[in-house]
Structure formats: structure tokens, C-alpha cells
Short mmCIF file of C-alpha atoms in Angstrom, two decimals:
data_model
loop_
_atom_site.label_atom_id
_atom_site.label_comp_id
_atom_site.label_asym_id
_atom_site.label_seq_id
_atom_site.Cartn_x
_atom_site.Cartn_y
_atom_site.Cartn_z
CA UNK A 1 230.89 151.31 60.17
CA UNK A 2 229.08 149.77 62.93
CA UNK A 3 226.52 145.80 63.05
CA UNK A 4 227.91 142.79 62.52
CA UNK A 5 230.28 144.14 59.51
CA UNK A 6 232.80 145.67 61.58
CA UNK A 7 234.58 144.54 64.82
CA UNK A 8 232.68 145.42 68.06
CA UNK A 9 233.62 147.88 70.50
CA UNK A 10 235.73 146.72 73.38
CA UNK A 11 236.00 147.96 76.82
CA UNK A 12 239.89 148.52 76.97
CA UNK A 13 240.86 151.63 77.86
CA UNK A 14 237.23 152.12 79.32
CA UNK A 15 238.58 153.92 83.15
CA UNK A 16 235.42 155.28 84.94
CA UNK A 17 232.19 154.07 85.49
CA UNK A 18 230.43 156.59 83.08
CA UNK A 19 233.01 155.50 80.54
CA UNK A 20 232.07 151.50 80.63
CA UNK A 21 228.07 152.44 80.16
CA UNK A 22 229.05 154.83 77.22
CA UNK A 23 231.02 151.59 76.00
CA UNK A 24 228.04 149.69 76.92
CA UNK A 25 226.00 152.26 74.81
CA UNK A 26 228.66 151.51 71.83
CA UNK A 27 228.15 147.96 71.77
CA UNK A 28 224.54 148.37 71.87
CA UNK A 29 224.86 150.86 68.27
CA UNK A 30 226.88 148.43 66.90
CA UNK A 31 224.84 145.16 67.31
CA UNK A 32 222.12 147.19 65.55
CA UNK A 33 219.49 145.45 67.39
CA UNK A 34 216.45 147.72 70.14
CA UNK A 35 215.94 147.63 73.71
CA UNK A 36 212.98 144.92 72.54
CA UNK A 37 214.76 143.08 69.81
CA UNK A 38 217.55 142.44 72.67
CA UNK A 39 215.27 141.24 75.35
CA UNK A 40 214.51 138.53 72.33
CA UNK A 41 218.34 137.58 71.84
CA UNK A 42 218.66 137.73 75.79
CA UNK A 43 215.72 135.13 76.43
CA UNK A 44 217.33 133.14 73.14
CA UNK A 45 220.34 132.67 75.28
CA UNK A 46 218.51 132.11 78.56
CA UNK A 47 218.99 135.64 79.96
CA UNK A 48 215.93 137.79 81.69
CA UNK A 49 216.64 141.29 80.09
CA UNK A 50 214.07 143.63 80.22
CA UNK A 51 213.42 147.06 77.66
CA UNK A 52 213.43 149.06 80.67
CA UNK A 53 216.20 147.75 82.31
CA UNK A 54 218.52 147.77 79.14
CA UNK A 55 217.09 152.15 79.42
CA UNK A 56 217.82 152.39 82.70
CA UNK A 57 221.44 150.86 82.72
CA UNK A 58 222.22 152.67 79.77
CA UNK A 59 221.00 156.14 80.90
CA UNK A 60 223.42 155.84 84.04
CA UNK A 61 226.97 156.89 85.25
CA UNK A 62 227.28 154.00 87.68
CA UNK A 63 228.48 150.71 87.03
CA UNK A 64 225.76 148.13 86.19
CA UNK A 65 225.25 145.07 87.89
CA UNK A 66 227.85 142.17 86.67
CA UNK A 67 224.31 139.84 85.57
CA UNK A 68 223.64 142.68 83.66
CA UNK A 69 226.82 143.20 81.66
CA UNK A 70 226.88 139.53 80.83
CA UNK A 71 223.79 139.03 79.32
CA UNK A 72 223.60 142.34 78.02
CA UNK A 73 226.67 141.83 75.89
CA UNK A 74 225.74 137.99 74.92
CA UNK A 75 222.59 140.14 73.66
CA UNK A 76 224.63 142.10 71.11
CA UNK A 77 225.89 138.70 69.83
CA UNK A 78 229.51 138.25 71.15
CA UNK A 79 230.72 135.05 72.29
CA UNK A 80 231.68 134.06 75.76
CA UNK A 81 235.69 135.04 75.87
CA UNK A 82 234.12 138.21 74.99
CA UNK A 83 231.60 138.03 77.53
CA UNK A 84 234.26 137.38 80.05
CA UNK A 85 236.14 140.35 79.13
CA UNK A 86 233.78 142.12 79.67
CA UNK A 87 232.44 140.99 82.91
CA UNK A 88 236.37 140.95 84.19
CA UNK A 89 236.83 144.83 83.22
CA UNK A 90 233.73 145.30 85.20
CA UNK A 91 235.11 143.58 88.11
CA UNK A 92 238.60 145.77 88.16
CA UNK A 93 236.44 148.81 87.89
CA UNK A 94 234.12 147.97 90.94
CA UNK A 95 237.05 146.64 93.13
CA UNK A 96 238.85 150.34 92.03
CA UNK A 97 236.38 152.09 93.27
CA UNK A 98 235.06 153.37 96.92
CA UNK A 99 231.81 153.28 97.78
CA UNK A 100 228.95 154.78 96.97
CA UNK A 101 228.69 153.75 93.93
CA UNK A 102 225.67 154.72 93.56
CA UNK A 103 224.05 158.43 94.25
CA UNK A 104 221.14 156.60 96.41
CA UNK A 105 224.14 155.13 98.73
CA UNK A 106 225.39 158.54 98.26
CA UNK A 107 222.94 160.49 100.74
CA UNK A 108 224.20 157.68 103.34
CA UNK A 109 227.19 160.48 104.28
CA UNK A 110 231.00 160.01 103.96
CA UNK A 111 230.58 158.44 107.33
CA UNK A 112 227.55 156.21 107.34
CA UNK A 113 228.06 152.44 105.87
CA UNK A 114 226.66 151.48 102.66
CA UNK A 115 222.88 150.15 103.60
CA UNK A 116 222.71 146.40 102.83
CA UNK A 117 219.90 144.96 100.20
CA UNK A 118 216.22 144.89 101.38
CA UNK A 119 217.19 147.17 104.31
CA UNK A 120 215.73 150.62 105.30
CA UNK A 121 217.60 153.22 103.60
CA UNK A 122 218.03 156.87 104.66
CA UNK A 123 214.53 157.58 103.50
CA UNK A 124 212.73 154.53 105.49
CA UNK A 125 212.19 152.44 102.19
CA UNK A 126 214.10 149.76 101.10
CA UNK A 127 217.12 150.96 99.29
CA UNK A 128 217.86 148.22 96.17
CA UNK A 129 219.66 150.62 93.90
CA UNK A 130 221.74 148.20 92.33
CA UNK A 131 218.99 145.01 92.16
CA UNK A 132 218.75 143.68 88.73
CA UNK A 133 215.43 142.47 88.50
CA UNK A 134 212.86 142.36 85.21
CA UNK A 135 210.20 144.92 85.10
CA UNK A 136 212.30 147.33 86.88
CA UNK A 137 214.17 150.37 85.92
CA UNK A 138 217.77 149.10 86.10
CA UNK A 139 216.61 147.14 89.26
CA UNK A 140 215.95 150.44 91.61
CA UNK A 141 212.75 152.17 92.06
CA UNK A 142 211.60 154.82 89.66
CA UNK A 143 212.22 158.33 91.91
CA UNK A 144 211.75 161.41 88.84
CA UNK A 145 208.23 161.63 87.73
CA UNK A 146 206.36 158.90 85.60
CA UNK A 147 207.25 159.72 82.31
CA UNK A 148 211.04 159.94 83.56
CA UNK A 149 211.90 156.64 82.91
CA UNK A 150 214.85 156.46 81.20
CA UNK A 151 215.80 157.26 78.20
CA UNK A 152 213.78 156.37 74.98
CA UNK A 153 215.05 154.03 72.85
CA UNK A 154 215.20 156.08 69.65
CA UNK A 155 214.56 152.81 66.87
CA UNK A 156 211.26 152.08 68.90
CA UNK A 157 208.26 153.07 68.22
CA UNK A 158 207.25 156.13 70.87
CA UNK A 159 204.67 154.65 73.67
CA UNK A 160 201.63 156.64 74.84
CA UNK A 161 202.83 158.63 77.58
CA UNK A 162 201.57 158.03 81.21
CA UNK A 163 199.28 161.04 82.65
CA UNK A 164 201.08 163.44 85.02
CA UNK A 165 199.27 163.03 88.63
CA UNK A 166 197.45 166.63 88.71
CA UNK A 167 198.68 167.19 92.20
CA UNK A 168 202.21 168.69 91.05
CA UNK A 169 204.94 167.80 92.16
CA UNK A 170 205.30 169.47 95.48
CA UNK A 171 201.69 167.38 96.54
CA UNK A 172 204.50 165.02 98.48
CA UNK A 173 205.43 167.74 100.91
CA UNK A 174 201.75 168.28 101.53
CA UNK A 175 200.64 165.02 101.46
CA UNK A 176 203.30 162.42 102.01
CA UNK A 177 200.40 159.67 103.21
CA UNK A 178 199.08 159.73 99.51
CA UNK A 179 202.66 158.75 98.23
CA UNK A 180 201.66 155.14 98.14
CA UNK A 181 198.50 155.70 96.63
CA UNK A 182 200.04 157.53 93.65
CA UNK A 183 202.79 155.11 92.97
CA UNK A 184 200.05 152.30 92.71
CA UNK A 185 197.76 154.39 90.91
CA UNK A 186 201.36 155.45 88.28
CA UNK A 187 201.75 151.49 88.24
CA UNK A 188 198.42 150.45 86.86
CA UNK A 189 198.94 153.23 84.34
CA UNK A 190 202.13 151.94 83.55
CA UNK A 191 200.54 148.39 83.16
CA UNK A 192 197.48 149.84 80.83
CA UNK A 193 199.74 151.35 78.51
CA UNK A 194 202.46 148.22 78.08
CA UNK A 195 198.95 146.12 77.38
CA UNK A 196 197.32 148.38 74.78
CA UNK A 197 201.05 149.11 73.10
CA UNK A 198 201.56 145.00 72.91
CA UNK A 199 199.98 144.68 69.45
CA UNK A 200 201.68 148.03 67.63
CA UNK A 201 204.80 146.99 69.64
CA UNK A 202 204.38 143.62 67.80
CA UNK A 203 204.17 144.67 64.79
CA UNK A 204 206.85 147.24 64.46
CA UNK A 205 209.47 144.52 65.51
CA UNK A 206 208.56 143.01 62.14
CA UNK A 207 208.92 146.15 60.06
CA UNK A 208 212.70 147.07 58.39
CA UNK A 209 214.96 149.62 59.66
CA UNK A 210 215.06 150.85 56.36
CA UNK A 211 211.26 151.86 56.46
CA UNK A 212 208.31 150.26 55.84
CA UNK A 213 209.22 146.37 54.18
CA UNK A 214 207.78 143.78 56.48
CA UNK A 215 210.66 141.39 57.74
CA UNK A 216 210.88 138.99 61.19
CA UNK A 217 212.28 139.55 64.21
CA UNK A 218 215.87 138.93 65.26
CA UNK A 219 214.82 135.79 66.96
CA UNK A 220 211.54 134.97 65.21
CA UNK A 221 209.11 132.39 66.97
CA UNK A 222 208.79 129.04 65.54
CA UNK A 223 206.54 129.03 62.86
CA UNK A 224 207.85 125.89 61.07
CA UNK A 225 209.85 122.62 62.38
CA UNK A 226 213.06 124.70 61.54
CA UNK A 227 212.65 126.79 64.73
CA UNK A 228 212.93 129.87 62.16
CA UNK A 229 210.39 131.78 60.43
CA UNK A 230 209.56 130.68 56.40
CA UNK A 231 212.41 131.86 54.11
CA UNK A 232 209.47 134.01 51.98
CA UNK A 233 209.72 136.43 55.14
CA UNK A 234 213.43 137.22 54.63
CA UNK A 235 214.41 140.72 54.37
CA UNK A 236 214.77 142.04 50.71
CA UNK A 237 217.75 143.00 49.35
CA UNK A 238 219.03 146.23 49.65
CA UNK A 239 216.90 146.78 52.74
CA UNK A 240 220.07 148.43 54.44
CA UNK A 241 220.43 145.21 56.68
CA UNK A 242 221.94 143.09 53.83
CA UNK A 243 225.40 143.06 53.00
CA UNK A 244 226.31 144.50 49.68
CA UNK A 245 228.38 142.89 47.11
CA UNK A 246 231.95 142.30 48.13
CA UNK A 247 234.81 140.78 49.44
CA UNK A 248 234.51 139.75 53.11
CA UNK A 249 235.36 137.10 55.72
CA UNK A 250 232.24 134.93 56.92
CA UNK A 251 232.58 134.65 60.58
CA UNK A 252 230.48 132.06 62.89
CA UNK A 253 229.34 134.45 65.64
CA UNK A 254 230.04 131.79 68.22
CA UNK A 255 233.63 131.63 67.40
CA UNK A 256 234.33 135.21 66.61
CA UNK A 257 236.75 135.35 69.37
CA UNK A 258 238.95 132.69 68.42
CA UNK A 259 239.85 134.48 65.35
CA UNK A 260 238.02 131.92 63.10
CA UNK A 261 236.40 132.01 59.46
CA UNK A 262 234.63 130.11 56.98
CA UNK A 263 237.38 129.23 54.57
CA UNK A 264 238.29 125.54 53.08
CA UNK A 265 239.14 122.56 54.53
CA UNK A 266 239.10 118.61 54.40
CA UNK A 267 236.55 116.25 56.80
CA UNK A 268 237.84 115.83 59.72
CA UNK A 269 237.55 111.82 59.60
CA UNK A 270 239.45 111.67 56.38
CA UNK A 271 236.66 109.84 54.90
CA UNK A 272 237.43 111.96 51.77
CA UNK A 273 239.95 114.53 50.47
CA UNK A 274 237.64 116.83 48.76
CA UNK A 275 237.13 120.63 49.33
CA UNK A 276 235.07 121.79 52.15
CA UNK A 277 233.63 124.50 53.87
CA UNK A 278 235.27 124.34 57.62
CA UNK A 279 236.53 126.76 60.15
CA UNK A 280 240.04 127.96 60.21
CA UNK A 281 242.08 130.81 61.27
CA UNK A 282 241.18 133.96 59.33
CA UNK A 283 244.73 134.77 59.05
CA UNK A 284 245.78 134.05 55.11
CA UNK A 285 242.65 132.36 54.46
CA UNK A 286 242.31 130.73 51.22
CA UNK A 287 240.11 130.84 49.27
CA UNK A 288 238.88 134.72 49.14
CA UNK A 289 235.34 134.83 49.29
CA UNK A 290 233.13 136.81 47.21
CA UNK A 291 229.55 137.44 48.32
CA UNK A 292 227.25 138.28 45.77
CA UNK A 293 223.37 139.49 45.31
CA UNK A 294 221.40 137.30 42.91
CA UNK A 295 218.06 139.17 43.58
CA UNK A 296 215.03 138.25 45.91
CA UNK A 297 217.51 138.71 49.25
CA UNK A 298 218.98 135.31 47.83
CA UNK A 299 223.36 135.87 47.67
CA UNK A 300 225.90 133.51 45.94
CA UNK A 301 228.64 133.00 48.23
CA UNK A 302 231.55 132.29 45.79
CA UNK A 303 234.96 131.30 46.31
CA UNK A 304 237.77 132.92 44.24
CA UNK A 305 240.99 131.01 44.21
CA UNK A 306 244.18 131.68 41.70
CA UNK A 307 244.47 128.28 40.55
CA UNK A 308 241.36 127.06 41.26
CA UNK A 309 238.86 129.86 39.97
CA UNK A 310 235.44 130.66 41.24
CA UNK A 311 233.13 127.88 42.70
CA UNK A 312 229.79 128.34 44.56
CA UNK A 313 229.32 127.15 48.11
CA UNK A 314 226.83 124.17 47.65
CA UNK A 315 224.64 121.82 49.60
CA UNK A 316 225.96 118.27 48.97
CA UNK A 317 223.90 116.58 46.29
CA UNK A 318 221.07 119.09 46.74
CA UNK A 319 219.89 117.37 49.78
CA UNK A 320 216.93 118.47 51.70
CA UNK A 321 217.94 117.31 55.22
CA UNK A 322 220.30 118.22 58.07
CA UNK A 323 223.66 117.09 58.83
CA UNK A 324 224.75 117.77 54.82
CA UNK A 325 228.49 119.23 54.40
CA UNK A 326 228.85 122.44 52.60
CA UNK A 327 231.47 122.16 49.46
CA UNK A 328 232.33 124.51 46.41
CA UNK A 329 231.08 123.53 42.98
CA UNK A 330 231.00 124.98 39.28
CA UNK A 331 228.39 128.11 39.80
CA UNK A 332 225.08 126.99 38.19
CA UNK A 333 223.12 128.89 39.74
CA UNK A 334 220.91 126.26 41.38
CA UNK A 335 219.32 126.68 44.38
CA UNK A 336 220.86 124.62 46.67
CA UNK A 337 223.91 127.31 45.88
CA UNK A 338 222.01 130.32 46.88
CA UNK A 339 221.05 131.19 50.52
CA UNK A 340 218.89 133.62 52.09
CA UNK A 341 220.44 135.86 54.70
CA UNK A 342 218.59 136.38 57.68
CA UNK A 343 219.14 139.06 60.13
CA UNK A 344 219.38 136.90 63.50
CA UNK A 345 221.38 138.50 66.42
CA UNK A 346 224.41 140.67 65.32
CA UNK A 347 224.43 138.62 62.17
CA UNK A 348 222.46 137.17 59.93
CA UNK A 349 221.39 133.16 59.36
CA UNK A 350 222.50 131.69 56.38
CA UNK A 351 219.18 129.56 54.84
CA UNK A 352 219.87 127.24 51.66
CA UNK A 353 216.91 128.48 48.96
CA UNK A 354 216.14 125.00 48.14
CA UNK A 355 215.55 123.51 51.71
CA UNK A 356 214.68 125.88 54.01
CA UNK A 357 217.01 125.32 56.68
CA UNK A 358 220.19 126.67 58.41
CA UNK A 359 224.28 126.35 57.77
CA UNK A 360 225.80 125.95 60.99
CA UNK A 361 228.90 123.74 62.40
CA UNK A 362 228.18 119.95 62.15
CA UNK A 363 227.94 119.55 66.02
CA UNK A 364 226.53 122.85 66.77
CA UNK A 365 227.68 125.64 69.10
CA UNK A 366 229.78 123.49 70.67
CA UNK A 367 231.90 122.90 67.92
CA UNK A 368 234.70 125.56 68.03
CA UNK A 369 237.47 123.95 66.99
CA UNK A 370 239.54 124.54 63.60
CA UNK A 371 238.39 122.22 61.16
CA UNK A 372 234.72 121.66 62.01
CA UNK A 373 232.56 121.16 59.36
CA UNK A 374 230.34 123.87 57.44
CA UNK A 375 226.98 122.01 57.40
CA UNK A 376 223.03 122.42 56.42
CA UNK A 377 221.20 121.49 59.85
CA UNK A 378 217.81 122.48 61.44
CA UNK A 379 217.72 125.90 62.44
CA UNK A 380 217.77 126.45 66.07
CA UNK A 381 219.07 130.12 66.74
CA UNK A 382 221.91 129.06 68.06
CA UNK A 383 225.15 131.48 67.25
CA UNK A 384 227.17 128.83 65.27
CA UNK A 385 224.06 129.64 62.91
CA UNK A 386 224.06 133.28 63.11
CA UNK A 387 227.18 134.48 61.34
CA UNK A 388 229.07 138.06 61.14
CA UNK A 389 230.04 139.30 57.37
CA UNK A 390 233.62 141.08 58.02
CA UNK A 391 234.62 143.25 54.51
CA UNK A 392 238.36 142.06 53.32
CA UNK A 393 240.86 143.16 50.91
CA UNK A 394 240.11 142.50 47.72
CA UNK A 395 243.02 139.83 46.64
CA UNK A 396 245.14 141.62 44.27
CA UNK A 397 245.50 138.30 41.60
CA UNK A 398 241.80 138.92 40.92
CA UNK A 399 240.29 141.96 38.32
CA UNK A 400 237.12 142.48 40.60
#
């Protein structure tokens, strides 16, 4: 099972350079998310990522650069010890290995040092192989012919294909002094068809994996003061991109390395010592929670405990605004205990019906300590509001 119901691929083990972009390639599956929906969660997080970068990193057998790596992974939605990890197996991989690492370094000869950035390489242009840059093919210079640029990204839609130069590909040989002219003339091709495929491009970020049902992006532009888009644009249930009913462990994205979950606590300020929605370890959490459908992509999120029984997860007092704590209540089934799940990263947003807005911790993606507070806030895309839905054991006290 792979997306943000199952733990994500990790590069241990990982050996060779081919191996860590195949793992690369895994993590990419499992986030669930294209080249284009990535270059959104990559600019979300203040990362340039580029489509055609992300194609050309992940259709090689060398290692990627280490800018790369990091915001390709914060892309798929993991935290930053995750990041790190990463980056670090990255680092022992490049440090294990001799140069070239690179085939274009390669025709330098066993003998020849490896040519530094911006400098003439063996074939009199500037060799920058391993440059990450936007707009560029994995940051070196497309060298196969135009329509070799990487591979496809297969839950895209297909773009028009740029026109073969009618010279062949031997007209080089023949004609080297028109080389220039051809890559310029490739380029504005290139540039014609990006422009024309903006609009369908568009469009088919907004349309379900499961075919055809119009939903938003994984990072949506602001189309209300909520930085999100309305909750009528949520994804239907049943889409394939909505959990199904079941017993699972709610996990804030941006501590997903630390091992935390949504389970129930007491306010940190011991103002009161009522029930409430915090983050704790995972390990033996109490209460189990129950996730369930209630029709129009809206869920209960329910908590089942043996003394207890079942309560709801409720906005405080049914209050519209942010900064309101999140506590369990009789199930009524009132709005302000149903939610909307949005996909939003690896995860999915968690939007109160009756206001509109976002569950997140209290003091936002800072926050990452056990204990902090479960509360409704203004959505701002940030990954304490984006969480992962991990399926559990159903407890065996309970008949479901």
C-alpha cells in the first residue's frame, strides 16, 4: 500500500547510485503526488523544483545534486529528520564514490581531472552536468534529440510533442556551424508548446486520479482568507484518494518522525482537566480512533475507548474562528463534528464542515512537542495541517 496510508520508503540499505534514484523513484509513488503537483508542494515549502528536473533526476543512474534530494523529498511530504536522512545517505554515497560521477565527466579519461563548473569541457562547451537549476533537465544540457527529455511522467497529461529538425540526425557531422541555430530554434519550440499546454495543464491538475470528478490541487491557490480553496471543492468520497472506513492513527505530517499521533490529552496550561485532542507518542495510544464516512467527502473522526465509549472529535462550542481546541463529545452529528478531508501534500487537510477552516497544532509547525494542542486555525498549508491517516489494529475490546 503506498500515499500517505503507509510508511514511506527509506533509503537504508540503498548502496549505489542507481539504487538511491530508484529509492528516490519509490518515494515519489508513494507520496502519490506528479512531477507538477510536486513543483506546487516544493514552492509551498520555498523550494524551486521544476517538472523537468524532477524527470530528469529520476530517469538517471547518478547521484542527484544534494539541493535536489532535499527539496525533492520535503516535496513528498516528510519532515525534516527525514529530510536529513536523506540528504546524509546522499552524502556517504558521494564521499564513497570516485569520480566521474557522471558519464559527461566520464569522456574526461581515467587520467584527466574532473572539469570544474562553467569551464570548457572535452567538447569546448561548458560542462554543468550536475547544476541544479529550474527549467533545465536535471541541471545539464539536453544532448539526445528533442523529444528525449526524460522520461514522461505517466499521471500527466501527454504534451504535444516537439517537431524532429528534418535534417536527421547525422546533419551535425555535416553541418556543425548550424548546431546553435537548431538548439535555439528546439528552444522556442520547447517554449511554444509549455505556453499553449498551460491551460489543459491547468486544468488536469484539478481533475481526480480516479477519473474525471473535478477536485483542487495539492496546494490550491488562495481563493478565500483561509489560504485554501472553498470546502464545496473537496474531493468526493470514494474518489480513491479518501481513506475508507477504519481504524487508523492520525499523524501530523510535520511530526511524523518523532513518532507522534493525534490521541488525548489535557491543556498544557492546566487551565482545565478535560479531554483533548493533543499529540503524543503513537505507542499505546488511547483512545483508538475510528474514522468514519458520513457522505458528501465529510468523515466522523470518533474515538472508541473501553470505559469511556465513542465520542466525536468536536470544535469547542461550535466556534467559527481560529485558535479553538479540538475535544471529544457525545456524536450528534453536528457539523462542527464532521470535517472535510482534503488531499494537501502526502496527506490530506482536515476542514471543520461548519467553519471552513483547518485543524492544525495551536502554535503551528513549530509546535512539535508532546502535548500540543489539536486546534481549528486558518489554513495556511503548512504540514502541522496536512496530516497522514496510518491503518491500526482494530482494538480487540471493541465488536467493529
Amino acid at each position: 500500500m503506498s500515499g500517505p496510508f503507509s510508511v514511506p520508503p527509506q533509503p537504508d540499505g540503498v548502496t549505489t547510485a542507481a539504487e538511491f534514484v530508484a529509492a528516490l523513484g519509490r518515494l515519489r509513488q508513494w507520496s502519490g503526488l506528479t512531477y507538477r503537483q510536486l513543483t506546487a508542494a516544493a514552492k509551498a515549502s520555498g523550494d524551486v523544483l521544476p517538472p523537468s528536473t524532477i524527470a530528469g533526476a529520476l530517469g538517471r543512474t547518478t547521484l542527484p545534486r544534494e539541493e535536489f534530494v532535499a527539496a525533492f523529498v520535503r516535496a513528498c511530504g516528510l519532515g525534516e529528520a527525514e529530510t536529513a536522512r536523506w540528504v546524509a545517505h546522499r552524502k556517504r554515497l558521494a564521499a564513497g564514490m570516485a569520480p566521474p560521477a557522471d558519464p559527461h565527466d566520464a569522456a574526461a579519461g581515467p587520467d584527466r581531472p574532473p572539469v570544474p563548473p562553467e569551464q570548457p569541457g572535452p567538447d569546448g562547451r561548458p560542462d554543468q552536468a550536475d547544476r541544479f537549476e529550474p527549467g533545465r533537465l536535471d541541471g545539464r544540457e539536453q544532448t539526445g534529440p528533442p523529444n528525449s527529455a526524460g522520461p514522461r511522467d505517466p499521471t500527466e497529461p501527454r504534451d504535444a510533442a516537439v517537431p524532429r529538425d528534418p535534417a536527421g540526425p547525422g546533419a551535425d557531422a555535416v553541418r556543425p556551424q548550424t548546431r546553435a541555430l537548431r538548439r535555439f530554434v528546439i528552444a522556442g519550440a520547447v517554449v511554444l508548446v509549455l505556453l499553449l499546454a498551460t491551460g489543459t495543464v491547468l486544468s488536469q491538475l484539478r481533475v481526480s486520479w480516479a477519473g474525471g470528478r473535478a477536485r483542487p490541487s495539492a496546494f490550491p491557490t488562495a481563493t478565500t482568507g483561509s489560504g485554501l480553496t472553498p470546502p464545496s471543492a473537496a474531493p468526493a468520497a470514494g474518489s480513491g484518494r479518501t481513506p475508507p472506513d477504519g481504524w487508523y492513527h492520525i499523524v501530523p505530517s510535520h511530526v511524523a518522525d518523532r513518532d507522534l499521533c493525534i490521541g488525548e490529552g489535557r491543556e498544557r496550561n492546566r487551565r482545565t482537566d478535560r479531554p483533548l485532542a493533543v499529540q503524543r507518542s503513537c505507542r499505546d495510544i488511547v483512545p483508538d480512533t475510528y474514522v468514519q464516512s458520513v457522505g458528501g467527502g465529510a468523515y466522523e473522526i470518533q474515538w472508541h475507548h473501553p470505559k469511556e465509549g465513542v465520542g466525536c472529535l468536536t470544535v469547542d462550542e461550535a466556534l467559527r474562528g481560529p485558535d479553538v481546541l479540538i475535544a471529544p463529545e457525545n456524536c450528534s452529528g453536528a457539523a462542527h463534528q464532521r470535517f472535510l478531508l482534503e488531499p494537501a501534500g502526502a496527506g490530506f487537510a482536515l476542514r471543520p464542515l461548519h467553519s471552513g477552516l483547518c485543524l492544525g497544532a495551536l502554535y503551528g509547525e513549530p509546535d512539535v512537542t508532546p502535548g500540543a494542542e489539536l486546534a481549528q486555525e486558518s489554513c495556511t498549508g503548512r504540514r502541522d495541517q496536512v496530516f497522514l491517516f496510518r491503518p491500526a489494529p482494530a482494538p480487540t475490546w471493541t465488536p467493529r
